[in-house]
mmCIF file of C-alpha atoms in Angstrom:
data_model
loop_
_atom_site.group_PDB
_atom_site.id
_atom_site.type_symbol
_atom_site.label_atom_id
_atom_site.label_comp_id
_atom_site.label_asym_id
_atom_site.label_seq_id
_atom_site.Cartn_x
_atom_site.Cartn_y
_atom_site.Cartn_z
ATOM 1 C CA UNK T 18 123.905 81.947 100.483
ATOM 2 C CA UNK T 19 120.417 80.993 99.291
ATOM 3 C CA UNK T 20 117.970 80.892 102.184
ATOM 4 C CA UNK T 21 114.383 81.597 103.189
ATOM 5 C CA UNK T 22 113.722 85.231 104.071
ATOM 6 C CA UNK T 23 110.712 87.508 104.287
ATOM 7 C CA UNK T 24 109.494 89.696 101.448
ATOM 8 C CA UNK T 25 107.266 92.751 102.068
ATOM 9 C CA UNK T 26 104.928 93.841 99.297
ATOM 10 C CA UNK T 27 104.963 97.638 99.527
ATOM 11 C CA UNK T 28 101.727 98.013 97.576
ATOM 12 C CA UNK T 29 99.817 95.834 100.045
ATOM 13 C CA UNK T 30 101.446 97.287 103.166
ATOM 14 C CA UNK T 31 99.113 99.692 105.003
ATOM 15 C CA UNK T 32 101.775 100.879 107.434
ATOM 16 C CA UNK T 33 100.126 99.519 110.584
ATOM 17 C CA UNK T 34 103.493 98.539 112.112
ATOM 18 C CA UNK T 35 102.258 95.278 113.639
ATOM 19 C CA UNK T 36 104.967 93.302 111.842
ATOM 20 C CA UNK T 37 107.687 95.550 113.281
ATOM 21 C CA UNK T 38 106.259 95.002 116.763
ATOM 22 C CA UNK T 39 106.112 91.232 116.235
ATOM 23 C CA UNK T 40 109.697 90.934 114.963
ATOM 24 C CA UNK T 41 111.835 90.020 117.979
ATOM 25 C CA UNK T 42 115.051 90.587 116.022
ATOM 26 C CA UNK T 43 114.322 94.174 115.007
ATOM 27 C CA UNK T 44 114.646 93.205 111.341
ATOM 28 C CA UNK T 45 111.622 95.244 110.256
ATOM 29 C CA UNK T 46 111.390 99.005 110.494
ATOM 30 C CA UNK T 47 108.829 101.609 109.479
ATOM 31 C CA UNK T 48 110.203 103.891 106.756
ATOM 32 C CA UNK T 49 108.055 106.600 105.191
ATOM 33 C CA UNK T 50 104.937 104.906 106.555
ATOM 34 C CA UNK T 51 105.759 101.462 105.149
ATOM 35 C CA UNK T 52 107.315 98.326 106.649
ATOM 36 C CA UNK T 53 110.735 97.422 105.284
ATOM 37 C CA UNK T 54 113.297 94.701 105.948
ATOM 38 C CA UNK T 55 116.200 96.684 107.399
ATOM 39 C CA UNK T 56 118.932 94.069 106.970
ATOM 40 C CA UNK T 57 118.958 90.531 105.663
ATOM 41 C CA UNK T 58 121.194 89.297 108.494
ATOM 42 C CA UNK T 59 118.640 90.445 111.092
ATOM 43 C CA UNK T 60 115.928 88.150 109.662
ATOM 44 C CA UNK T 61 115.923 84.590 111.065
ATOM 45 C CA UNK T 62 113.377 83.400 108.497
ATOM 46 C CA UNK T 63 110.943 82.088 111.125
ATOM 47 C CA UNK T 64 108.206 84.534 110.166
ATOM 48 C CA UNK T 65 106.739 85.777 113.469
ATOM 49 C CA UNK T 66 105.653 88.803 111.444
ATOM 50 C CA UNK T 67 103.498 86.892 108.950
ATOM 51 C CA UNK T 68 100.414 86.080 111.056
ATOM 52 C CA UNK T 69 100.003 89.639 112.396
ATOM 53 C CA UNK T 70 99.921 91.345 108.977
ATOM 54 C CA UNK T 71 96.287 92.340 108.291
ATOM 55 C CA UNK T 72 96.777 92.783 104.534
ATOM 56 C CA UNK T 73 98.863 89.727 103.627
ATOM 57 C CA UNK T 74 101.758 91.930 102.538
ATOM 58 C CA UNK T 75 104.426 89.614 103.977
ATOM 59 C CA UNK T 76 105.520 86.319 102.442
ATOM 60 C CA UNK T 77 108.576 84.075 102.315
ATOM 61 C CA UNK T 78 110.960 83.903 99.389
ATOM 62 C CA UNK T 79 114.100 81.907 98.641
ATOM 63 C CA UNK T 80 116.910 84.195 97.526
ATOM 64 C CA UNK T 81 120.529 85.149 97.967
ATOM 65 C CA UNK T 82 120.784 86.715 101.418
ATOM 66 C CA UNK T 83 123.341 87.232 104.154
ATOM 67 C CA UNK T 84 123.330 84.553 106.834
ATOM 68 C CA UNK T 85 121.339 85.292 109.969
ATOM 69 C CA UNK T 86 123.733 86.990 112.401
ATOM 70 C CA UNK T 87 122.671 86.421 115.995
ATOM 71 C CA UNK T 88 125.442 88.635 117.366
ATOM 72 C CA UNK T 89 124.415 91.532 115.130
ATOM 73 C CA UNK T 90 120.825 91.093 116.300
ATOM 74 C CA UNK T 91 121.888 91.153 119.958
ATOM 75 C CA UNK T 92 123.812 94.361 119.329
ATOM 76 C CA UNK T 93 120.804 95.864 117.548
ATOM 77 C CA UNK T 94 118.458 94.971 120.410
ATOM 78 C CA UNK T 95 120.871 96.458 122.963
ATOM 79 C CA UNK T 96 120.845 99.686 120.968
ATOM 80 C CA UNK T 97 117.049 99.670 121.016
ATOM 81 C CA UNK T 98 117.061 99.152 124.799
ATOM 82 C CA UNK T 99 119.354 102.142 125.213
ATOM 83 C CA UNK T 100 117.031 104.220 123.061
ATOM 84 C CA UNK T 101 114.067 103.161 125.199
ATOM 85 C CA UNK T 102 115.944 103.962 128.405
ATOM 86 C CA UNK T 103 116.344 107.530 127.149
ATOM 87 C CA UNK T 104 112.611 107.715 126.451
ATOM 88 C CA UNK T 105 111.748 106.193 129.829
ATOM 89 C CA UNK T 106 113.297 109.165 131.606
ATOM 90 C CA UNK T 107 112.724 109.741 135.278
ATOM 91 C CA UNK T 108 110.109 112.178 136.473
ATOM 92 C CA UNK T 109 111.099 115.784 135.846
ATOM 93 C CA UNK T 110 114.223 114.788 133.930
ATOM 94 C CA UNK T 111 114.767 116.408 130.555
ATOM 95 C CA UNK T 112 115.390 114.333 127.446
ATOM 96 C CA UNK T 113 118.857 114.688 125.833
ATOM 97 C CA UNK T 114 117.401 117.337 123.507
ATOM 98 C CA UNK T 115 116.908 119.537 126.585
ATOM 99 C CA UNK T 116 113.267 120.194 125.765
ATOM 100 C CA UNK T 117 111.444 121.470 128.894
ATOM 101 C CA UNK T 118 108.168 120.270 127.362
ATOM 102 C CA UNK T 119 109.134 116.698 128.204
ATOM 103 C CA UNK T 120 109.091 117.348 131.955
ATOM 104 C CA UNK T 121 106.437 115.547 133.962
ATOM 105 C CA UNK T 122 103.828 117.568 135.830
ATOM 106 C CA UNK T 123 100.324 117.319 137.235
ATOM 107 C CA UNK T 124 97.842 119.944 136.062
ATOM 108 C CA UNK T 125 95.480 121.489 138.628
ATOM 109 C CA UNK T 126 92.516 122.915 136.735
ATOM 110 C CA UNK T 127 90.969 124.804 139.682
ATOM 111 C CA UNK T 128 94.265 126.536 140.342
ATOM 112 C CA UNK T 129 94.624 127.551 136.694
ATOM 113 C CA UNK T 130 91.182 129.173 136.619
ATOM 114 C CA UNK T 131 91.741 130.973 139.926
ATOM 115 C CA UNK T 132 95.158 132.334 138.985
ATOM 116 C CA UNK T 133 94.431 133.052 135.321
ATOM 117 C CA UNK T 134 91.141 134.963 135.188
ATOM 118 C CA UNK T 135 92.154 136.380 131.812
ATOM 119 C CA UNK T 136 91.599 132.916 130.328
ATOM 120 C CA UNK T 137 87.990 133.014 131.479
ATOM 121 C CA UNK T 138 87.584 136.531 130.071
ATOM 122 C CA UNK T 139 89.062 135.393 126.754
ATOM 123 C CA UNK T 140 86.511 132.603 126.487
ATOM 124 C CA UNK T 141 83.703 135.095 127.133
ATOM 125 C CA UNK T 142 85.031 137.372 124.386
ATOM 126 C CA UNK T 143 85.005 134.415 122.015
ATOM 127 C CA UNK T 144 81.299 133.876 122.787
ATOM 128 C CA UNK T 145 81.811 130.439 124.342
ATOM 129 C CA UNK T 146 78.370 129.635 125.739
ATOM 130 C CA UNK T 147 79.435 126.811 128.039
ATOM 131 C CA UNK T 148 82.645 127.619 129.907
ATOM 132 C CA UNK T 149 82.922 124.147 131.435
ATOM 133 C CA UNK T 150 83.124 122.530 128.014
ATOM 134 C CA UNK T 151 85.791 125.016 126.896
ATOM 135 C CA UNK T 152 88.227 124.050 129.661
ATOM 136 C CA UNK T 153 90.612 121.186 129.009
ATOM 137 C CA UNK T 154 90.136 118.087 131.189
ATOM 138 C CA UNK T 155 93.781 117.019 130.824
ATOM 139 C CA UNK T 156 95.282 116.417 134.268
ATOM 140 C CA UNK T 157 98.935 115.651 133.501
ATOM 141 C CA UNK T 158 101.819 116.189 131.117
ATOM 142 C CA UNK T 159 103.342 114.694 128.984
ATOM 143 C CA UNK T 160 100.725 112.556 127.270
ATOM 144 C CA UNK T 161 102.780 110.755 124.609
ATOM 145 C CA UNK T 162 103.410 107.163 125.698
ATOM 146 C CA UNK T 163 107.074 107.329 124.742
ATOM 147 C CA UNK T 164 107.647 110.519 126.754
ATOM 148 C CA UNK T 165 105.657 109.609 129.867
ATOM 149 C CA UNK T 166 107.749 108.761 132.944
ATOM 150 C CA UNK T 167 107.168 105.317 134.467
ATOM 151 C CA UNK T 168 106.955 106.435 138.090
ATOM 152 C CA UNK T 169 104.984 109.672 138.237
ATOM 153 C CA UNK T 170 102.863 110.539 141.319
ATOM 154 C CA UNK T 171 99.760 111.060 139.189
ATOM 155 C CA UNK T 172 99.752 107.351 138.262
ATOM 156 C CA UNK T 173 98.991 106.417 141.885
ATOM 157 C CA UNK T 174 95.327 105.374 142.021
ATOM 158 C CA UNK T 175 94.798 106.477 138.428
ATOM 159 C CA UNK T 176 92.152 105.492 135.953
ATOM 160 C CA UNK T 177 94.339 105.118 132.871
ATOM 161 C CA UNK T 178 93.209 106.178 129.404
ATOM 162 C CA UNK T 179 95.294 104.748 126.556
ATOM 163 C CA UNK T 180 94.182 106.350 123.315
ATOM 164 C CA UNK T 181 95.162 106.411 119.675
ATOM 165 C CA UNK T 182 95.928 110.054 119.009
ATOM 166 C CA UNK T 183 93.454 110.410 116.117
ATOM 167 C CA UNK T 184 90.524 109.643 118.426
ATOM 168 C CA UNK T 185 90.645 113.085 120.027
ATOM 169 C CA UNK T 186 90.267 114.704 116.607
ATOM 170 C CA UNK T 187 87.501 112.408 115.414
ATOM 171 C CA UNK T 188 85.288 112.425 118.528
ATOM 172 C CA UNK T 189 84.022 115.906 119.424
ATOM 173 C CA UNK T 190 83.435 115.372 123.162
ATOM 174 C CA UNK T 191 86.694 113.531 123.804
ATOM 175 C CA UNK T 192 87.725 115.595 126.840
ATOM 176 C CA UNK T 193 84.338 115.370 128.488
ATOM 177 C CA UNK T 194 83.656 111.685 127.790
ATOM 178 C CA UNK T 195 87.145 110.183 127.997
ATOM 179 C CA UNK T 196 89.923 112.407 129.377
ATOM 180 C CA UNK T 197 87.949 113.758 132.351
ATOM 181 C CA UNK T 198 88.871 111.820 135.494
ATOM 182 C CA UNK T 199 91.651 109.889 133.734
ATOM 183 C CA UNK T 200 95.390 110.000 133.313
ATOM 184 C CA UNK T 201 95.854 110.117 129.553
ATOM 185 C CA UNK T 202 98.467 108.414 127.386
ATOM 186 C CA UNK T 203 98.380 108.630 123.601
ATOM 187 C CA UNK T 204 100.225 107.119 120.669
ATOM 188 C CA UNK T 205 99.985 106.124 117.026
ATOM 189 C CA UNK T 206 100.898 102.481 116.326
ATOM 190 C CA UNK T 207 101.178 103.259 112.621
ATOM 191 C CA UNK T 208 103.596 106.189 112.778
ATOM 192 C CA UNK T 209 105.542 105.641 116.013
ATOM 193 C CA UNK T 210 108.485 103.273 115.916
ATOM 194 C CA UNK T 211 108.684 100.377 118.360
ATOM 195 C CA UNK T 212 106.212 98.610 120.593
ATOM 196 C CA UNK T 213 104.345 100.359 123.410
ATOM 197 C CA UNK T 214 103.736 97.185 125.410
ATOM 198 C CA UNK T 215 107.041 97.220 127.304
ATOM 199 C CA UNK T 216 106.612 100.833 128.482
ATOM 200 C CA UNK T 217 102.950 100.325 129.371
ATOM 201 C CA UNK T 218 103.776 97.119 131.250
ATOM 202 C CA UNK T 219 106.232 99.000 133.450
ATOM 203 C CA UNK T 220 103.726 101.795 134.117
ATOM 204 C CA UNK T 221 100.984 99.352 135.129
ATOM 205 C CA UNK T 222 103.316 97.081 137.087
ATOM 206 C CA UNK T 223 104.944 99.878 139.097
ATOM 207 C CA UNK T 224 101.859 101.948 139.907
ATOM 208 C CA UNK T 225 98.448 101.501 141.522
ATOM 209 C CA UNK T 226 96.382 101.666 138.332
ATOM 210 C CA UNK T 227 92.680 101.228 139.095
ATOM 211 C CA UNK T 228 91.351 100.698 135.563
ATOM 212 C CA UNK T 229 92.344 100.919 131.916
ATOM 213 C CA UNK T 230 90.249 102.337 129.093
ATOM 214 C CA UNK T 231 91.520 101.868 125.533
ATOM 215 C CA UNK T 232 90.149 104.173 122.845
ATOM 216 C CA UNK T 233 91.042 103.431 119.232
ATOM 217 C CA UNK T 234 89.893 104.240 115.725
ATOM 218 C CA UNK T 235 88.084 101.700 113.547
ATOM 219 C CA UNK T 236 91.004 101.544 111.077
ATOM 220 C CA UNK T 237 93.072 98.289 111.113
ATOM 221 C CA UNK T 238 96.363 99.864 112.206
ATOM 222 C CA UNK T 239 94.750 101.113 115.435
ATOM 223 C CA UNK T 240 94.468 97.500 116.588
ATOM 224 C CA UNK T 241 98.136 97.862 117.518
ATOM 225 C CA UNK T 242 97.461 100.133 120.478
ATOM 226 C CA UNK T 243 94.807 97.738 121.786
ATOM 227 C CA UNK T 244 97.227 94.800 121.457
ATOM 228 C CA UNK T 245 99.950 96.707 123.294
ATOM 229 C CA UNK T 246 97.652 97.724 126.164
ATOM 230 C CA UNK T 247 96.286 94.197 126.620
ATOM 231 C CA UNK T 248 99.796 92.724 126.468
ATOM 232 C CA UNK T 249 100.886 95.250 129.107
ATOM 233 C CA UNK T 250 98.081 94.296 131.479
ATOM 234 C CA UNK T 251 98.956 90.624 131.080
ATOM 235 C CA UNK T 252 102.659 91.333 131.495
ATOM 236 C CA UNK T 253 102.074 93.320 134.669
ATOM 237 C CA UNK T 254 100.632 90.263 136.408
ATOM 238 C CA UNK T 255 97.748 92.352 137.735
ATOM 239 C CA UNK T 256 94.016 91.939 137.292
ATOM 240 C CA UNK T 257 92.679 95.341 136.270
ATOM 241 C CA UNK T 258 89.210 96.196 134.918
ATOM 242 C CA UNK T 259 89.546 97.297 131.297
ATOM 243 C CA UNK T 260 87.400 98.433 128.396
ATOM 244 C CA UNK T 261 87.895 99.059 124.674
ATOM 245 C CA UNK T 262 86.010 101.812 122.849
ATOM 246 C CA UNK T 263 86.157 102.156 119.063
ATOM 247 C CA UNK T 264 85.565 105.451 117.274
ATOM 248 C CA UNK T 265 84.463 105.591 113.640
ATOM 249 C CA UNK T 266 86.290 107.794 111.160
ATOM 250 C CA UNK T 267 83.234 110.043 111.013
ATOM 251 C CA UNK T 268 83.334 110.598 114.768
ATOM 252 C CA UNK T 269 80.900 108.193 116.414
ATOM 253 C CA UNK T 270 81.309 105.492 119.060
ATOM 254 C CA UNK T 271 80.644 102.197 117.282
ATOM 255 C CA UNK T 272 81.442 99.705 120.057
#
């Protein structure tokens, strides 16, 4: 049948993933860093994805396409929910891959330094002039949004840092200025599939979060992590103090 359906210009697409997040039918996916229409019958032709595209890469076209299949979409969304339920594993529970690195734990820095004096000695051998700056300020594991458990003890009374993962590489004093005193969650809205807002909503809703700090890069695709965090705070129904910090690509705070 001939009907209205979206068209994604691959040359204009910058891979931000905002369209995939905005599509409630799961019709758009990120493939090799670009947005693509996964199946014609997933697209309802309403265009929720159009207004969020920062580059104007999405438009409508009239062409031969399979009819919108609501049942197929429902099945697709159920599959996505099952995938998310695997990611939202309970505290201490391993993912299906069996990776022990996905287990949740709090990190006690004082205990590490007391029980591992060789780490201090190693820093001295490496001529580190300021030992305090050489010690990580990370206080929990895991840090990836998709791997973090919803109900972990370290979320109770936490100051939450939600950061785009590139920020830690761009800003030299990231541990000292941002991670210290916070529970840290990171993600990349451009490269990670799906929307963070649902997971973040559950974390904020089910825990006593005291504040939220969002740190993102100045690039357009990083707006996605800010959108997700703000949507999560709204969805939680809580009033929480929050702040957005933007880092330039050359490593400076610009707002």
